[in-house]
Amino acid sequence: MQIRAVVRGVGHYLPERIVENSEFETMLDTSDQWIRSRSGIERRHFAAEGETTSDLAAAAGRAALDDAGMEANDIDAIVLATSTADLTFPSAATMVQHKLGMTRGFAYDMQAVCAGFVFALSNANALILSGQAKRVMVIGAETFSRILDMTDRGTCVLFGDGAGALILEAQEGEGTVEDRGILATDLNSDGKYCDILYVDGGVSTGTTGVLKMQGKEVFRHAVEKLADTAHRSMAQVGLDHDDVDWIVPHQANIRIIKGTANRLKVPMERVIQTVQDHGNTSAASIPLALSVGKQEGKIQPGQLVVTEAIGGGLAWGSVVIRW
Ligand code: UT7
């Protein structure tokens, strides 16, 4: 017998306002055609004025609770992956805890930028395996629209806002790869690449700052590192590409998604794609894709799902889940 962190519910929330690529054509020297062909993005959602990351996260959390048939006080812990918390402190997670009406347990933020959700999943898995929590809500939520330089066509067209949430529950498994739940995780970071993707503000500058990215450099690392981490996490438990039902990748760029799937020898029919509708929502992109994939009837109980993500740090990783 082995304790496993099993998915009990999933949900998401997207702000109402949809921004089509064509909107950027009126502000910048860019085109719908360039954005589509270089990134696969067609549209993204932007939060309304006054709508914060914790608002998005709480809405996704409520949807996941509904899906699981649970109430907020059934949850022991909230781990919220975000780089766009409402305030410097307290954590957006504590705000979500309050917004959900959760009066027990504990909540905190996790910051690994676009890889945040895989770091948070791995951390929630550790909480469950160590017995510190039985039910953990893992959320990825971002309002990247607030940290974009709307005059930088190389970045502002790529990102969007949104939130997704997953509820994990401790259940007993047999200790085999047929068990439902998280089967393996692989996390990595390398701080020597801090300067290829960062926000030029924070406590040290007294400003919020805007996102700066050397897109080509990040791209170069992405395909290689994503395929490596996915191979490593699958190999930990003796699985390979033939065993995979769904790759649920971080949704940054369709060319990265295709390049990684190709290296993993998984056909695109087995890859969940939401980048066209959401843009890059950083830590929110994987839980959004999981929720949409389930809603569309693609991801089914018992299937093998591999998630992988890379972002600022650089930080990257993957998680293998039997859904
Ligand atoms: O989630 C965190 C991880 N982030 C990522 O994974 C993003 C990784 N990078 C990328 O997705 C791609 O590098 C981009 C989509 C950002 C850019 O694609 P690219 O094929 O690497 O293009 P590039 O940066 O080399 O730019 C090619 C050209 C440049 O013009 P010149 O120098 O060749 O004359 C850019 O100035 O395209 C120009 N350009 C644009 N043109 C129209 C850059 N942005 C735009 C734009 N519209 N929005």
PDB file of N, CA and C and ligand atoms in Angstrom, residues 29-31 34 38-39 114 153-154 157-158 197 213 215-216 218-219 250 252-253 255-256 280 310-311, ligand 1:
ATOM      1  N   ASP A  29       3.145  48.000 -34.259  1.00  0.00           N
ATOM      2  CA  ASP A  29       3.535  47.518 -35.593  1.00  0.00           C
ATOM      3  C   ASP A  29       3.579  45.988 -35.537  1.00  0.00           C
ATOM      4  N   THR A  30       2.399  45.373 -35.587  1.00  0.00           N
ATOM      5  CA  THR A  30       2.297  43.914 -35.546  1.00  0.00           C
ATOM      6  C   THR A  30       1.104  43.485 -36.379  1.00  0.00           C
ATOM      7  N   SER A  31       0.925  42.169 -36.510  1.00  0.00           N
ATOM      8  CA  SER A  31      -0.224  41.684 -37.288  1.00  0.00           C
ATOM      9  C   SER A  31      -0.732  40.380 -36.691  1.00  0.00           C
ATOM     10  N   TRP A  34       1.388  37.584 -37.969  1.00  0.00           N
ATOM     11  CA  TRP A  34       2.685  37.358 -37.297  1.00  0.00           C
ATOM     12  C   TRP A  34       2.451  36.612 -35.969  1.00  0.00           C
ATOM     13  N   ARG A  38       3.951  32.869 -35.447  1.00  0.00           N
ATOM     14  CA  ARG A  38       5.121  32.719 -34.571  1.00  0.00           C
ATOM     15  C   ARG A  38       4.801  32.109 -33.221  1.00  0.00           C
ATOM     16  N   SER A  39       3.527  32.217 -32.780  1.00  0.00           N
ATOM     17  CA  SER A  39       3.214  31.746 -31.422  1.00  0.00           C
ATOM     18  C   SER A  39       2.012  30.806 -31.348  1.00  0.00           C
ATOM     19  N   CYS A 114       6.385  30.603 -14.929  1.00  0.00           N
ATOM     20  CA  CYS A 114       5.563  29.740 -15.789  1.00  0.00           C
ATOM     21  C   CYS A 114       5.614  28.267 -15.377  1.00  0.00           C
ATOM     22  N   ARG A 153       6.308  44.995 -28.638  1.00  0.00           N
ATOM     23  CA  ARG A 153       5.559  44.008 -29.430  1.00  0.00           C
ATOM     24  C   ARG A 153       6.119  42.590 -29.280  1.00  0.00           C
ATOM     25  N   GLY A 154       7.357  42.487 -28.803  1.00  0.00           N
ATOM     26  CA  GLY A 154       7.975  41.170 -28.640  1.00  0.00           C
ATOM     27  C   GLY A 154       7.461  40.402 -27.424  1.00  0.00           C
ATOM     28  N   VAL A 157       2.091  40.791 -26.821  1.00  0.00           N
ATOM     29  CA  VAL A 157       1.086  40.040 -27.585  1.00  0.00           C
ATOM     30  C   VAL A 157       1.003  38.577 -27.136  1.00  0.00           C
ATOM     31  N   LEU A 158       1.913  38.177 -26.252  1.00  0.00           N
ATOM     32  CA  LEU A 158       2.042  36.743 -25.967  1.00  0.00           C
ATOM     33  C   LEU A 158       1.290  36.276 -24.723  1.00  0.00           C
ATOM     34  N   LEU A 197      14.620  36.231 -18.809  1.00  0.00           N
ATOM     35  CA  LEU A 197      13.167  36.389 -18.640  1.00  0.00           C
ATOM     36  C   LEU A 197      12.924  36.864 -17.212  1.00  0.00           C
ATOM     37  N   MET A 213      11.908  39.937 -21.927  1.00  0.00           N
ATOM     38  CA  MET A 213      12.241  38.567 -22.349  1.00  0.00           C
ATOM     39  C   MET A 213      13.125  38.573 -23.587  1.00  0.00           C
ATOM     40  N   GLY A 215      13.232  36.425 -26.157  1.00  0.00           N
ATOM     41  CA  GLY A 215      12.365  35.343 -26.628  1.00  0.00           C
ATOM     42  C   GLY A 215      13.103  34.190 -27.277  1.00  0.00           C
ATOM     43  N   LYS A 216      14.039  34.526 -28.154  1.00  0.00           N
ATOM     44  CA  LYS A 216      14.761  33.476 -28.892  1.00  0.00           C
ATOM     45  C   LYS A 216      15.564  32.588 -27.959  1.00  0.00           C
ATOM     46  N   VAL A 218      14.989  32.047 -24.684  1.00  0.00           N
ATOM     47  CA  VAL A 218      14.080  31.214 -23.892  1.00  0.00           C
ATOM     48  C   VAL A 218      13.592  30.046 -24.750  1.00  0.00           C
ATOM     49  N   PHE A 219      13.257  30.355 -25.977  1.00  0.00           N
ATOM     50  CA  PHE A 219      12.771  29.337 -26.918  1.00  0.00           C
ATOM     51  C   PHE A 219      13.796  28.212 -27.064  1.00  0.00           C
ATOM     52  N   HIS A 250       2.827  23.390 -20.725  1.00  0.00           N
ATOM     53  CA  HIS A 250       2.694  24.835 -20.539  1.00  0.00           C
ATOM     54  C   HIS A 250       2.405  25.450 -21.911  1.00  0.00           C
ATOM     55  N   ALA A 252       2.864  28.236 -23.988  1.00  0.00           N
ATOM     56  CA  ALA A 252       3.570  29.484 -24.277  1.00  0.00           C
ATOM     57  C   ALA A 252       3.589  29.759 -25.769  1.00  0.00           C
ATOM     58  N   ASN A 253       3.836  28.703 -26.543  1.00  0.00           N
ATOM     59  CA  ASN A 253       4.036  28.888 -27.979  1.00  0.00           C
ATOM     60  C   ASN A 253       3.789  27.545 -28.659  1.00  0.00           C
ATOM     61  N   ARG A 255       4.825  26.417 -31.321  1.00  0.00           N
ATOM     62  CA  ARG A 255       6.038  25.811 -31.904  1.00  0.00           C
ATOM     63  C   ARG A 255       6.851  25.084 -30.833  1.00  0.00           C
ATOM     64  N   ILE A 256       6.827  25.596 -29.589  1.00  0.00           N
ATOM     65  CA  ILE A 256       7.502  24.896 -28.487  1.00  0.00           C
ATOM     66  C   ILE A 256       6.730  23.622 -28.157  1.00  0.00           C
ATOM     67  N   ASN A 280      -0.251  32.909 -23.326  1.00  0.00           N
ATOM     68  CA  ASN A 280       0.575  32.355 -22.244  1.00  0.00           C
ATOM     69  C   ASN A 280       0.076  32.935 -20.917  1.00  0.00           C
ATOM     70  N   ILE A 310       8.199  25.392 -18.413  1.00  0.00           N
ATOM     71  CA  ILE A 310       9.450  26.123 -18.173  1.00  0.00           C
ATOM     72  C   ILE A 310       9.145  27.609 -18.120  1.00  0.00           C
ATOM     73  N   GLY A 311       9.896  28.326 -17.299  1.00  0.00           N
ATOM     74  CA  GLY A 311       9.705  29.767 -17.240  1.00  0.00           C
ATOM     75  C   GLY A 311      10.879  30.450 -16.569  1.00  0.00           C
TER      76      GLY A 311
HETATM   77  O1  UT7 B   1       6.336  31.072 -20.618  1.00  0.00           O
HETATM   78  C1  UT7 B   1       7.683  31.362 -20.442  1.00  0.00           C
HETATM   79  C2  UT7 B   1       8.426  30.905 -21.578  1.00  0.00           C
HETATM   80  N1  UT7 B   1       8.327  31.837 -22.686  1.00  0.00           N
HETATM   81  C3  UT7 B   1       8.402  31.352 -23.877  1.00  0.00           C
HETATM   82  O2  UT7 B   1       8.419  30.151 -24.027  1.00  0.00           O
HETATM   83  C4  UT7 B   1       8.544  32.271 -25.059  1.00  0.00           C
HETATM   84  C5  UT7 B   1       9.669  31.771 -25.922  1.00  0.00           C
HETATM   85  N2  UT7 B   1       9.881  32.498 -27.127  1.00  0.00           N
HETATM   86  C6  UT7 B   1       8.996  32.557 -28.146  1.00  0.00           C
HETATM   87  O3  UT7 B   1       7.912  32.039 -28.049  1.00  0.00           O
HETATM   88  C7  UT7 B   1       9.433  33.214 -29.432  1.00  0.00           C
HETATM   89  O4  UT7 B   1      10.833  33.461 -29.392  1.00  0.00           O
HETATM   90  C8  UT7 B   1       8.691  34.521 -29.749  1.00  0.00           C
HETATM   91  C9  UT7 B   1       7.234  34.227 -30.114  1.00  0.00           C
HETATM   92  C10 UT7 B   1       8.752  35.451 -28.557  1.00  0.00           C
HETATM   93  C11 UT7 B   1       9.327  35.229 -30.941  1.00  0.00           C
HETATM   94  O5  UT7 B   1       9.410  34.361 -32.048  1.00  0.00           O
HETATM   95  P1  UT7 B   1      10.764  34.286 -32.892  1.00  0.00           P
HETATM   96  O6  UT7 B   1      10.479  33.409 -34.030  1.00  0.00           O
HETATM   97  O7  UT7 B   1      11.847  33.870 -31.948  1.00  0.00           O
HETATM   98  O8  UT7 B   1      10.934  35.744 -33.410  1.00  0.00           O
HETATM   99  P2  UT7 B   1      12.104  36.794 -33.098  1.00  0.00           P
HETATM  100  O9  UT7 B   1      12.073  37.246 -31.704  1.00  0.00           O
HETATM  101  O10 UT7 B   1      13.373  36.275 -33.655  1.00  0.00           O
HETATM  102  O11 UT7 B   1      11.650  37.974 -34.030  1.00  0.00           O
HETATM  103  C12 UT7 B   1      11.631  37.863 -35.435  1.00  0.00           C
HETATM  104  C13 UT7 B   1      11.240  39.219 -35.993  1.00  0.00           C
HETATM  105  C14 UT7 B   1      12.101  40.350 -35.453  1.00  0.00           C
HETATM  106  O12 UT7 B   1      12.331  41.248 -36.501  1.00  0.00           O
HETATM  107  P3  UT7 B   1      13.755  41.295 -37.233  1.00  0.00           P
HETATM  108  O13 UT7 B   1      14.746  41.599 -36.143  1.00  0.00           O
HETATM  109  O14 UT7 B   1      13.929  39.932 -37.807  1.00  0.00           O
HETATM  110  O15 UT7 B   1      13.580  42.377 -38.224  1.00  0.00           O
HETATM  111  C15 UT7 B   1      11.196  41.007 -34.431  1.00  0.00           C
HETATM  112  O16 UT7 B   1      11.476  42.369 -34.269  1.00  0.00           O
HETATM  113  O17 UT7 B   1       9.901  39.529 -35.668  1.00  0.00           O
HETATM  114  C16 UT7 B   1       9.839  40.818 -35.051  1.00  0.00           C
HETATM  115  N3  UT7 B   1       8.764  40.835 -34.080  1.00  0.00           N
HETATM  116  C17 UT7 B   1       7.489  41.108 -34.416  1.00  0.00           C
HETATM  117  N4  UT7 B   1       6.923  41.427 -35.589  1.00  0.00           N
HETATM  118  C18 UT7 B   1       5.608  41.645 -35.595  1.00  0.00           C
HETATM  119  C19 UT7 B   1       8.812  40.552 -32.759  1.00  0.00           C
HETATM  120  N5  UT7 B   1       7.578  40.653 -32.217  1.00  0.00           N
HETATM  121  C20 UT7 B   1       6.749  40.994 -33.217  1.00  0.00           C
HETATM  122  C21 UT7 B   1       5.368  41.236 -33.296  1.00  0.00           C
HETATM  123  N6  UT7 B   1       4.843  41.547 -34.498  1.00  0.00           N
HETATM  124  N7  UT7 B   1       4.553  41.146 -32.221  1.00  0.00           N
END
